Amino acid sequence: MEKLWGGRFREALDPEVARFNASFAFDRRLLHADIRTHVAYCRALQRAGLLSEEEATRILDALARILEQAERDPESLAHYPAEDVHSFVEARLAEFVGEAAYKLRTGRSRNDQVSTDLRLYLREQCDLWLAELLELETTVLDLAERYAEVALPGYTHLQRAQPILWGHYLLAYFEMFERDRERVRTARARLNVLPLGAGALAGTSVPLDREELARELGFEHVAANSLDAVSDRDFVLEVLFAAAVLQMHLSRLAEDFILYATSEFGFLTLGDAVSTGSSLMPQKKNPDALELLRGKSGRIFGHLVSVLVMMKGLPLAYNKDMQEDKEAVFDALDTVRASVRVMTTVLRHTELHPERMMGAALGDYANATELADYLVRKGMAFRHAHDLVGEIVLYAAQVKKSLNELSLEEYRRFAPQIEADVYEVLSLERALASKRALGGTAPERVRAALQEARQRVNALRRDREAITSE
Ligand code: ARG
């Protein structure tokens, strides 16, 4: 196939170098976006007087047919010997309209073209991703509400620490996903800038109305500097970073659920629809989907780092190294979006075991802090109360009793100020209810937080537009 740059060359490109150089195998994902930019650019050239109305009409008609054929038979693209998506479109266009196809390149380079295509593609991906994230958040809330007031142990260092409510626990992930959604939304807003018209690097001598081009392609702004427009990929990095952080959150939730689904914890059961078996051990039911959510973090973090490293030493402006951004960001988006959808499905197929969770909530002296706080209310400095309760716990462990089971007489041996009202303080209900300050796990706080979260999500669902417009 004709290359886009044959004139100054006398010898053919080495076949292996040609394969190494080519990107059509993966950048054909940008075909739809590339056709869109061709359409807008064709109109712009016509307005600038560089294409006749008749030429423009024929070109627009051919572009529509190229897209339609490619969509009807995507496999045909795989065999087309094009260097990249841009040369593919030009070659196909020439098949349809002859000479007029070559005029379309006036004032334009693949450098501003590829940055424009990629932004259009990523913008659309972000919209789909945001809708999927909203679905995930809705499902998180469903599961949080269903078991809102079931208590379970909260952990630090994976040791039982203090009791919390399930609603409170899941709302922690809701908050993380809210920030993730915000990161995707702002990344989308920042990439929504038009590079087309920057030419190869210096701008263009064609009298283009770039504002009009931007409007036509739905870009919020026109890139102010032509060098920057063709040479930065920070917008790719922002998408990769948003994906990496979200995947890290998904991975932690997956890890929690993998643990909670073990017989050792026994807090929850994953449905058959999201579990898999073992080829050897007939009794096994494995959380493969969650393990993959955790495992796929590695490749997304890798893509973020690979694009950072690829970019860091590049002199201005365009360098071919930047072609490496595409497989990274395509795979990261495929992976993170599938992960969001799979996590949503897993949450829909999760059953909790409230008795197991409640039973564990006060285990391992998880109400010891309540006793220390009680002593503080009786006038002791927290430091001393902490020491004393430590000794009480040590004693209770020796006599194999929980704090609720120690007699008043036993308590008084440690601290005479302890009275019969201590038992109330040690109850699960009181431990939870006492965390009343804003952001705590007291039932009324959790109820209010759930309600507030539900309102936020409902408002977004009502007005999906609000997600994508900034
Ligand atoms: N396939 C290239 C990329 O993805 C398109 C731009 C090529 N430009 C060039 N002057 N070689 O970056």
Short mmCIF file of C-alpha atoms and ligand atoms in Angstrom, two decimals:
data_model
loop_
_atom_site.label_atom_id
_atom_site.label_comp_id
_atom_site.label_asym_id
_atom_site.label_seq_id
_atom_site.Cartn_x
_atom_site.Cartn_y
_atom_site.Cartn_z
CA MET A 1 0.00 0.00 0.00
CA GLU A 2 1.04 3.60 -0.65
CA LYS A 3 2.72 5.14 2.33
CA LEU A 4 2.02 8.71 3.41
CA TRP A 5 5.62 9.77 2.94
CA GLY A 6 7.30 8.14 -0.09
CA GLY A 7 8.70 11.13 -2.03
CA ARG A 8 12.20 11.56 -0.66
CA PHE A 9 12.96 7.83 -0.44
CA ARG A 10 14.67 5.65 -3.06
CA GLU A 11 14.77 2.30 -1.27
CA ALA A 12 11.97 0.26 0.19
CA LEU A 13 11.48 -0.01 3.92
CA ASP A 14 12.85 -3.20 5.42
CA PRO A 15 9.87 -5.52 6.00
CA GLU A 16 10.64 -6.11 9.65
CA VAL A 17 11.12 -2.39 10.27
CA ALA A 18 7.82 -1.80 8.49
CA ARG A 19 6.07 -4.20 10.84
CA PHE A 20 7.81 -2.63 13.80
CA ASN A 21 6.71 0.82 12.70
CA ALA A 22 3.12 -0.07 11.94
CA SER A 23 0.33 0.58 14.41
CA PHE A 24 -2.78 -0.28 12.42
CA ALA A 25 -3.19 -3.57 14.29
CA PHE A 26 -4.12 -1.59 17.39
CA ASP A 27 -4.87 1.99 16.35
CA ARG A 28 -7.72 0.84 14.13
CA ARG A 29 -9.74 1.26 17.27
CA LEU A 30 -9.50 4.95 16.45
CA LEU A 31 -11.21 4.51 13.09
CA HIS A 32 -14.50 5.98 14.18
CA ALA A 33 -12.77 8.98 15.72
CA ASP A 34 -10.48 9.36 12.70
CA ILE A 35 -13.43 9.45 10.34
CA ARG A 36 -15.09 12.05 12.55
CA THR A 37 -12.05 14.30 12.43
CA HIS A 38 -11.81 13.77 8.66
CA VAL A 39 -15.42 14.87 8.29
CA ALA A 40 -14.92 18.00 10.37
CA TYR A 41 -11.65 18.80 8.64
CA CYS A 42 -13.16 18.35 5.20
CA ARG A 43 -15.84 20.91 6.05
CA ALA A 44 -13.20 23.25 7.46
CA LEU A 45 -11.13 23.03 4.26
CA GLN A 46 -14.22 23.72 2.21
CA ARG A 47 -14.98 26.80 4.32
CA ALA A 48 -11.38 27.88 3.84
CA GLY A 49 -11.84 27.59 0.06
CA LEU A 50 -9.41 24.69 -0.37
CA LEU A 51 -12.01 22.13 -1.41
CA SER A 52 -14.88 22.74 -3.81
CA GLU A 53 -18.38 21.91 -2.69
CA GLU A 54 -18.47 19.04 -5.16
CA GLU A 55 -15.18 17.59 -3.82
CA ALA A 56 -16.31 17.96 -0.23
CA THR A 57 -19.59 16.21 -0.93
CA ARG A 58 -17.86 13.29 -2.58
CA ILE A 59 -15.35 13.02 0.27
CA LEU A 60 -18.04 13.11 2.97
CA ASP A 61 -20.02 10.48 1.14
CA ALA A 62 -16.94 8.25 0.83
CA LEU A 63 -16.04 8.68 4.51
CA ALA A 64 -19.50 7.51 5.50
CA ARG A 65 -19.11 4.45 3.26
CA ILE A 66 -15.65 3.60 4.64
CA LEU A 67 -17.03 3.65 8.16
CA GLU A 68 -20.11 1.73 7.24
CA GLN A 69 -18.07 -1.01 5.51
CA ALA A 70 -15.62 -1.23 8.39
CA GLU A 71 -18.44 -1.60 10.88
CA ARG A 72 -20.19 -4.19 8.79
CA ASP A 73 -17.03 -6.24 8.34
CA PRO A 74 -14.47 -5.39 11.04
CA GLU A 75 -12.38 -8.42 10.10
CA SER A 76 -11.60 -6.89 6.70
CA LEU A 77 -9.48 -4.28 8.49
CA ALA A 78 -7.20 -6.95 9.88
CA HIS A 79 -5.94 -7.80 6.40
CA TYR A 80 -5.53 -4.28 5.10
CA PRO A 81 -1.83 -3.48 4.69
CA ALA A 82 -1.93 -0.01 6.24
CA GLU A 83 0.76 1.59 8.40
CA ASP A 84 -1.73 3.21 10.70
CA VAL A 85 -5.37 4.25 10.89
CA HIS A 86 -4.66 7.59 9.21
CA SER A 87 -3.01 6.03 6.18
CA PHE A 88 -5.82 3.48 6.03
CA VAL A 89 -8.46 6.21 5.76
CA GLU A 90 -6.51 8.13 3.15
CA ALA A 91 -5.93 5.00 1.05
CA ARG A 92 -9.56 3.96 1.20
CA LEU A 93 -10.64 7.48 0.42
CA ALA A 94 -8.41 7.54 -2.64
CA GLU A 95 -10.05 4.30 -3.81
CA PHE A 96 -13.41 6.08 -3.67
CA VAL A 97 -12.69 9.65 -4.76
CA GLY A 98 -9.25 9.61 -6.39
CA GLU A 99 -7.19 12.82 -6.30
CA ALA A 100 -9.56 14.74 -4.01
CA ALA A 101 -8.54 12.39 -1.17
CA TYR A 102 -5.02 13.77 -1.20
CA LYS A 103 -6.19 17.34 -0.75
CA LEU A 104 -7.65 16.48 2.61
CA ARG A 105 -4.18 16.36 4.07
CA THR A 106 -3.58 20.06 3.38
CA GLY A 107 -2.28 21.76 6.50
CA ARG A 108 -2.77 18.69 8.60
CA SER A 109 -0.32 16.18 10.02
CA ARG A 110 -0.77 12.81 11.62
CA ASN A 111 0.61 14.49 14.71
CA ASP A 112 -2.37 16.75 15.29
CA GLN A 113 -4.62 14.06 13.84
CA VAL A 114 -3.62 11.33 16.25
CA SER A 115 -3.91 13.56 19.30
CA THR A 116 -7.39 14.63 18.15
CA ASP A 117 -8.50 11.05 17.47
CA LEU A 118 -7.21 9.82 20.80
CA ARG A 119 -9.00 12.58 22.70
CA LEU A 120 -12.26 11.81 20.93
CA TYR A 121 -11.83 8.12 21.71
CA LEU A 122 -10.94 8.71 25.36
CA ARG A 123 -13.81 11.15 25.80
CA GLU A 124 -16.27 8.51 24.69
CA GLN A 125 -14.58 5.87 26.81
CA CYS A 126 -14.81 8.14 29.86
CA ASP A 127 -18.55 8.56 29.33
CA LEU A 128 -19.13 4.80 29.18
CA TRP A 129 -16.84 4.31 32.16
CA LEU A 130 -18.66 6.97 34.21
CA ALA A 131 -22.00 5.30 33.55
CA GLU A 132 -20.53 1.95 34.67
CA LEU A 133 -19.05 3.53 37.77
CA LEU A 134 -22.42 4.96 38.69
CA GLU A 135 -23.90 1.48 38.36
CA LEU A 136 -21.20 0.15 40.68
CA GLU A 137 -21.85 2.88 43.24
CA THR A 138 -25.58 2.18 43.12
CA THR A 139 -24.92 -1.50 43.77
CA VAL A 140 -22.55 -0.70 46.63
CA LEU A 141 -25.36 1.30 48.22
CA ASP A 142 -27.89 -1.49 47.67
CA LEU A 143 -25.67 -3.95 49.53
CA ALA A 144 -24.82 -1.37 52.21
CA GLU A 145 -28.50 -0.66 52.86
CA ARG A 146 -29.53 -4.30 52.84
CA TYR A 147 -27.35 -5.09 55.87
CA ALA A 148 -26.81 -1.54 57.10
CA GLU A 149 -27.02 -2.21 60.84
CA VAL A 150 -25.21 -5.52 61.00
CA ALA A 151 -22.11 -5.16 63.19
CA LEU A 152 -18.76 -6.67 62.32
CA PRO A 153 -15.24 -6.19 63.62
CA GLY A 154 -13.32 -3.32 62.10
CA TYR A 155 -9.67 -4.26 61.61
CA THR A 156 -6.31 -2.60 61.79
CA HIS A 157 -3.27 -4.75 60.97
CA LEU A 158 -5.94 -7.35 60.16
CA GLN A 159 -6.46 -7.74 63.92
CA ARG A 160 -9.89 -7.07 65.38
CA ALA A 161 -9.88 -3.45 66.49
CA GLN A 162 -13.31 -1.92 67.14
CA PRO A 163 -16.82 -2.89 66.07
CA ILE A 164 -18.35 -1.07 63.11
CA LEU A 165 -21.54 -1.32 61.09
CA TRP A 166 -21.61 -3.01 57.68
CA GLY A 167 -23.23 0.12 56.27
CA HIS A 168 -20.31 2.15 57.53
CA TYR A 169 -17.81 -0.33 56.14
CA LEU A 170 -19.25 -0.31 52.60
CA LEU A 171 -19.74 3.44 52.60
CA ALA A 172 -15.97 3.72 52.93
CA TYR A 173 -15.71 2.18 49.46
CA PHE A 174 -18.53 4.37 48.23
CA GLU A 175 -16.48 7.43 49.19
CA MET A 176 -13.46 6.04 47.32
CA PHE A 177 -15.55 5.39 44.21
CA GLU A 178 -16.99 8.90 44.42
CA ARG A 179 -13.47 10.31 44.26
CA ASP A 180 -12.69 7.92 41.41
CA ARG A 181 -15.69 9.20 39.50
CA GLU A 182 -14.52 12.74 40.11
CA ARG A 183 -11.05 11.86 38.80
CA VAL A 184 -12.51 10.41 35.59
CA ARG A 185 -14.78 13.41 35.18
CA THR A 186 -11.98 15.96 35.53
CA ALA A 187 -9.62 13.93 33.32
CA ARG A 188 -12.34 13.97 30.69
CA ALA A 189 -12.83 17.72 31.06
CA ARG A 190 -9.09 18.41 30.71
CA LEU A 191 -8.65 16.26 27.61
CA ASN A 192 -11.58 17.88 25.84
CA VAL A 193 -9.37 20.32 23.94
CA LEU A 194 -8.87 20.46 20.16
CA PRO A 195 -5.33 19.84 18.79
CA LEU A 196 -6.39 19.77 15.10
CA GLY A 197 -4.96 22.74 13.26
CA ALA A 198 -1.66 22.51 15.12
CA GLY A 199 -0.20 20.85 12.02
CA ALA A 200 2.98 18.85 12.53
CA LEU A 201 4.15 21.19 15.29
CA ALA A 202 4.19 24.82 14.22
CA GLY A 203 0.56 25.51 13.38
CA THR A 204 -0.88 25.79 9.91
CA SER A 205 -0.88 28.33 7.10
CA VAL A 206 -4.36 27.18 6.07
CA PRO A 207 -6.88 29.82 7.19
CA LEU A 208 -8.71 27.39 9.46
CA ASP A 209 -11.45 28.45 11.82
CA ARG A 210 -10.30 26.29 14.73
CA GLU A 211 -13.08 27.54 17.01
CA GLU A 212 -15.60 26.25 14.51
CA LEU A 213 -13.71 22.93 14.22
CA ALA A 214 -13.77 22.59 18.00
CA ARG A 215 -17.51 23.22 18.14
CA GLU A 216 -18.12 20.69 15.41
CA LEU A 217 -16.15 18.00 17.23
CA GLY A 218 -17.61 18.87 20.63
CA PHE A 219 -14.36 20.16 22.14
CA GLU A 220 -14.63 22.69 24.92
CA HIS A 221 -11.49 24.65 23.95
CA VAL A 222 -8.89 24.99 21.21
CA ALA A 223 -5.33 24.03 22.18
CA ALA A 224 -3.55 27.35 22.66
CA ASN A 225 -0.08 26.21 21.64
CA SER A 226 0.65 24.04 18.61
CA LEU A 227 3.80 22.43 20.07
CA ASP A 228 1.98 21.46 23.25
CA ALA A 229 -1.01 20.24 21.28
CA VAL A 230 0.95 17.60 19.36
CA SER A 231 3.54 16.63 21.93
CA ASP A 232 2.02 16.13 25.35
CA ARG A 233 0.26 12.99 26.53
CA ASP A 234 -0.61 14.16 30.03
CA PHE A 235 -4.26 13.56 29.14
CA VAL A 236 -3.46 9.88 28.55
CA LEU A 237 -1.61 9.77 31.86
CA GLU A 238 -4.52 11.30 33.73
CA VAL A 239 -6.83 8.62 32.38
CA LEU A 240 -4.26 5.96 33.32
CA PHE A 241 -3.89 7.40 36.81
CA ALA A 242 -7.65 7.48 37.34
CA ALA A 243 -7.76 3.86 36.17
CA ALA A 244 -4.88 2.83 38.42
CA VAL A 245 -6.36 4.37 41.58
CA LEU A 246 -9.80 2.94 40.87
CA GLN A 247 -8.33 -0.50 40.23
CA MET A 248 -6.40 -0.24 43.51
CA HIS A 249 -9.70 0.45 45.31
CA LEU A 250 -11.39 -2.46 43.54
CA SER A 251 -8.47 -4.66 44.47
CA ARG A 252 -8.74 -3.82 48.17
CA LEU A 253 -12.47 -4.48 48.17
CA ALA A 254 -11.78 -7.76 46.38
CA GLU A 255 -9.19 -8.70 48.99
CA ASP A 256 -11.62 -7.95 51.85
CA PHE A 257 -14.30 -10.10 50.25
CA ILE A 258 -11.87 -12.94 49.50
CA LEU A 259 -10.98 -13.01 53.20
CA TYR A 260 -14.54 -12.59 54.41
CA ALA A 261 -15.64 -15.50 52.19
CA THR A 262 -13.22 -17.95 53.85
CA SER A 263 -14.57 -20.38 56.47
CA GLU A 264 -12.15 -18.73 58.89
CA PHE A 265 -14.13 -15.48 58.64
CA GLY A 266 -17.42 -16.82 57.31
CA PHE A 267 -18.91 -13.32 56.97
CA LEU A 268 -20.20 -13.78 53.45
CA THR A 269 -20.89 -16.20 50.64
CA LEU A 270 -20.30 -15.47 46.98
CA GLY A 271 -22.97 -16.78 44.62
CA ASP A 272 -22.34 -19.52 42.08
CA ALA A 273 -22.62 -16.96 39.29
CA VAL A 274 -19.38 -15.35 40.43
CA SER A 275 -17.46 -18.36 41.75
CA THR A 276 -15.52 -21.12 40.04
CA GLY A 277 -14.54 -24.66 40.89
CA SER A 278 -11.41 -26.76 41.04
CA SER A 279 -10.57 -29.42 38.47
CA LEU A 280 -9.21 -31.69 41.17
CA MET A 281 -10.97 -30.90 44.46
CA PRO A 282 -14.71 -31.36 44.00
CA GLN A 283 -15.61 -29.43 47.17
CA LYS A 284 -13.88 -26.20 46.14
CA LYS A 285 -15.63 -22.92 45.40
CA ASN A 286 -13.12 -20.27 44.52
CA PRO A 287 -13.41 -16.48 44.30
CA ASP A 288 -11.57 -16.33 40.95
CA ALA A 289 -13.38 -13.21 39.76
CA LEU A 290 -12.23 -11.27 42.82
CA GLU A 291 -8.72 -12.63 42.57
CA LEU A 292 -8.53 -11.43 38.96
CA LEU A 293 -9.78 -8.00 39.97
CA ARG A 294 -6.90 -7.91 42.41
CA GLY A 295 -4.42 -9.42 39.96
CA LYS A 296 -5.25 -7.11 37.08
CA SER A 297 -4.08 -4.10 39.11
CA GLY A 298 -0.53 -4.99 38.14
CA ARG A 299 -1.00 -4.48 34.43
CA ILE A 300 -2.83 -1.17 34.87
CA PHE A 301 -0.15 0.22 37.20
CA GLY A 302 2.38 -1.05 34.65
CA HIS A 303 0.70 0.87 31.83
CA LEU A 304 0.77 4.08 33.89
CA VAL A 305 4.45 3.67 34.64
CA SER A 306 5.30 2.64 31.06
CA VAL A 307 3.74 5.79 29.58
CA LEU A 308 5.40 8.00 32.22
CA VAL A 309 8.79 6.49 31.43
CA MET A 310 8.18 6.62 27.69
CA MET A 311 7.38 10.35 27.88
CA LYS A 312 9.93 11.63 30.34
CA GLY A 313 12.90 12.09 28.04
CA LEU A 314 11.20 13.15 24.81
CA PRO A 315 12.37 16.41 23.27
CA LEU A 316 9.61 18.63 21.89
CA ALA A 317 7.61 18.11 19.82
CA TYR A 318 6.24 14.84 18.38
CA ASN A 319 8.31 11.66 18.61
CA LYS A 320 7.31 8.22 17.41
CA ASP A 321 7.85 6.85 20.92
CA MET A 322 4.43 8.29 21.64
CA GLN A 323 2.77 5.66 19.50
CA GLU A 324 3.37 3.39 22.49
CA ASP A 325 0.70 5.24 24.48
CA LYS A 326 -2.13 3.52 22.64
CA GLU A 327 -1.85 -0.12 23.57
CA ALA A 328 -1.25 0.99 27.16
CA VAL A 329 -4.31 3.17 27.46
CA PHE A 330 -6.56 0.84 25.42
CA ASP A 331 -5.69 -2.13 27.59
CA ALA A 332 -5.95 -0.12 30.81
CA LEU A 333 -9.44 1.07 29.88
CA ASP A 334 -10.61 -2.36 28.74
CA THR A 335 -9.34 -3.80 31.99
CA VAL A 336 -10.64 -1.20 34.40
CA ARG A 337 -14.06 -0.99 32.76
CA ALA A 338 -14.46 -4.78 32.78
CA SER A 339 -13.34 -4.78 36.41
CA VAL A 340 -15.97 -2.21 37.37
CA ARG A 341 -18.67 -4.29 35.69
CA VAL A 342 -17.47 -7.55 37.23
CA MET A 343 -17.30 -6.03 40.71
CA THR A 344 -20.88 -4.81 40.27
CA THR A 345 -21.95 -8.36 39.40
CA VAL A 346 -20.06 -9.83 42.36
CA LEU A 347 -21.78 -7.41 44.76
CA ARG A 348 -25.16 -8.41 43.35
CA HIS A 349 -24.33 -12.05 44.16
CA THR A 350 -23.08 -11.56 47.71
CA GLU A 351 -24.96 -12.86 50.77
CA LEU A 352 -23.90 -11.84 54.24
CA HIS A 353 -24.02 -13.95 57.39
CA PRO A 354 -25.08 -11.42 60.02
CA GLU A 355 -24.84 -13.87 62.96
CA ARG A 356 -21.19 -14.65 62.16
CA MET A 357 -20.36 -10.99 61.81
CA MET A 358 -22.17 -9.95 65.00
CA GLY A 359 -20.58 -12.87 66.83
CA ALA A 360 -17.12 -11.70 65.85
CA ALA A 361 -17.79 -8.00 66.41
CA LEU A 362 -16.80 -7.96 70.07
CA GLY A 363 -14.29 -10.80 69.91
CA ASP A 364 -10.65 -10.32 70.90
CA TYR A 365 -11.62 -7.61 73.39
CA ALA A 366 -12.75 -5.21 70.66
CA ASN A 367 -14.62 -3.25 73.37
CA ALA A 368 -11.45 -2.52 75.39
CA THR A 369 -11.36 1.06 74.10
CA GLU A 370 -14.88 1.53 75.49
CA LEU A 371 -13.62 0.55 78.93
CA ALA A 372 -10.71 3.01 78.68
CA ASP A 373 -13.11 5.78 77.62
CA TYR A 374 -15.32 4.85 80.60
CA LEU A 375 -12.38 5.32 82.97
CA VAL A 376 -11.63 8.67 81.33
CA ARG A 377 -15.20 9.73 82.09
CA LYS A 378 -14.52 8.69 85.70
CA GLY A 379 -11.64 11.17 85.80
CA MET A 380 -8.59 9.12 84.78
CA ALA A 381 -6.10 10.39 82.18
CA PHE A 382 -6.38 8.34 78.97
CA ARG A 383 -2.75 7.28 79.16
CA HIS A 384 -3.34 5.64 82.59
CA ALA A 385 -6.71 4.24 81.56
CA HIS A 386 -5.02 2.65 78.53
CA ASP A 387 -2.38 0.98 80.72
CA LEU A 388 -4.92 -0.25 83.22
CA VAL A 389 -7.27 -1.68 80.59
CA GLY A 390 -4.27 -3.43 79.07
CA GLU A 391 -3.73 -5.16 82.39
CA ILE A 392 -7.42 -5.99 82.71
CA VAL A 393 -7.37 -7.56 79.21
CA LEU A 394 -4.30 -9.60 80.09
CA TYR A 395 -6.04 -10.85 83.24
CA ALA A 396 -9.31 -11.59 81.40
CA ALA A 397 -7.41 -13.58 78.77
CA GLN A 398 -5.73 -15.61 81.52
CA VAL A 399 -9.06 -16.49 83.16
CA LYS A 400 -10.61 -16.99 79.70
CA LYS A 401 -13.39 -14.43 80.12
CA SER A 402 -14.63 -11.60 77.96
CA LEU A 403 -14.74 -8.10 79.44
CA ASN A 404 -18.51 -8.43 79.86
CA GLU A 405 -17.99 -11.61 81.87
CA LEU A 406 -15.64 -10.17 84.49
CA SER A 407 -17.39 -9.56 87.81
CA LEU A 408 -17.61 -6.15 89.40
CA GLU A 409 -15.40 -7.49 92.16
CA GLU A 410 -12.73 -8.48 89.66
CA TYR A 411 -12.94 -5.02 88.07
CA ARG A 412 -12.63 -3.29 91.41
CA ARG A 413 -9.34 -5.04 92.07
CA PHE A 414 -7.98 -2.99 89.20
CA ALA A 415 -9.92 0.24 89.63
CA PRO A 416 -12.24 0.99 92.54
CA GLN A 417 -14.03 3.67 90.51
CA ILE A 418 -15.57 1.04 88.24
CA GLU A 419 -19.28 0.62 88.97
CA ALA A 420 -22.16 -1.56 87.79
CA ASP A 421 -22.84 0.85 84.90
CA VAL A 422 -19.67 -0.46 83.23
CA TYR A 423 -21.54 -3.42 81.70
CA GLU A 424 -23.78 -1.18 79.70
CA VAL A 425 -20.75 0.62 78.29
CA LEU A 426 -19.24 -2.69 77.25
CA SER A 427 -22.23 -3.73 75.17
CA LEU A 428 -21.99 -3.84 71.38
CA GLU A 429 -24.86 -1.37 71.02
CA ARG A 430 -23.19 1.19 73.23
CA ALA A 431 -19.80 0.76 71.59
CA LEU A 432 -21.40 1.53 68.24
CA ALA A 433 -23.74 4.24 69.45
CA SER A 434 -20.93 6.13 71.15
CA LYS A 435 -19.18 6.87 67.80
CA ARG A 436 -21.54 9.72 67.30
CA ALA A 437 -19.20 12.43 65.99
CA LEU A 438 -19.47 13.29 62.30
CA GLY A 439 -18.07 10.48 60.13
CA GLY A 440 -18.37 7.80 62.82
CA THR A 441 -20.11 4.43 62.87
CA ALA A 442 -23.04 5.28 65.20
CA PRO A 443 -26.26 3.91 63.64
CA GLU A 444 -27.87 7.32 63.25
CA ARG A 445 -24.74 8.66 61.53
CA VAL A 446 -24.62 5.68 59.18
CA ARG A 447 -28.33 6.05 58.38
CA ALA A 448 -27.82 9.72 57.53
CA ALA A 449 -24.70 8.98 55.46
CA LEU A 450 -26.53 6.28 53.52
CA GLN A 451 -29.40 8.61 52.84
CA GLU A 452 -27.09 11.34 51.68
CA ALA A 453 -25.19 8.93 49.41
CA ARG A 454 -28.44 7.63 47.94
CA GLN A 455 -29.57 11.16 47.16
CA ARG A 456 -26.27 11.93 45.44
CA VAL A 457 -26.53 8.82 43.28
CA ASN A 458 -30.19 9.32 42.50
CA ALA A 459 -29.56 12.88 41.39
CA LEU A 460 -26.85 11.64 39.03
CA ARG A 461 -29.01 8.85 37.71
CA ARG A 462 -31.83 11.28 37.07
CA ASP A 463 -29.59 13.59 35.18
CA ARG A 464 -26.91 11.51 33.45
CA GLU A 465 -25.88 14.65 31.63
CA ALA A 466 -24.49 15.99 34.87
CA ILE A 467 -21.83 13.29 34.92
CA THR A 468 -20.14 14.33 31.74
CA SER A 469 -20.55 18.08 31.69
CA GLU A 470 -18.25 19.91 34.01
N1 ARG B 1 0.76 6.23 14.64
C1 ARG B 1 1.31 7.45 15.10
C2 ARG B 1 1.08 7.60 16.62
O1 ARG B 1 0.30 6.90 17.12
C3 ARG B 1 0.66 8.57 14.38
C4 ARG B 1 1.51 9.78 14.22
C5 ARG B 1 2.65 9.52 13.34
N2 ARG B 1 3.30 10.72 12.98
C6 ARG B 1 4.49 10.68 12.43
N3 ARG B 1 4.99 11.80 12.06
N4 ARG B 1 5.16 9.59 12.27
O2 ARG B 1 1.68 8.39 17.28
#
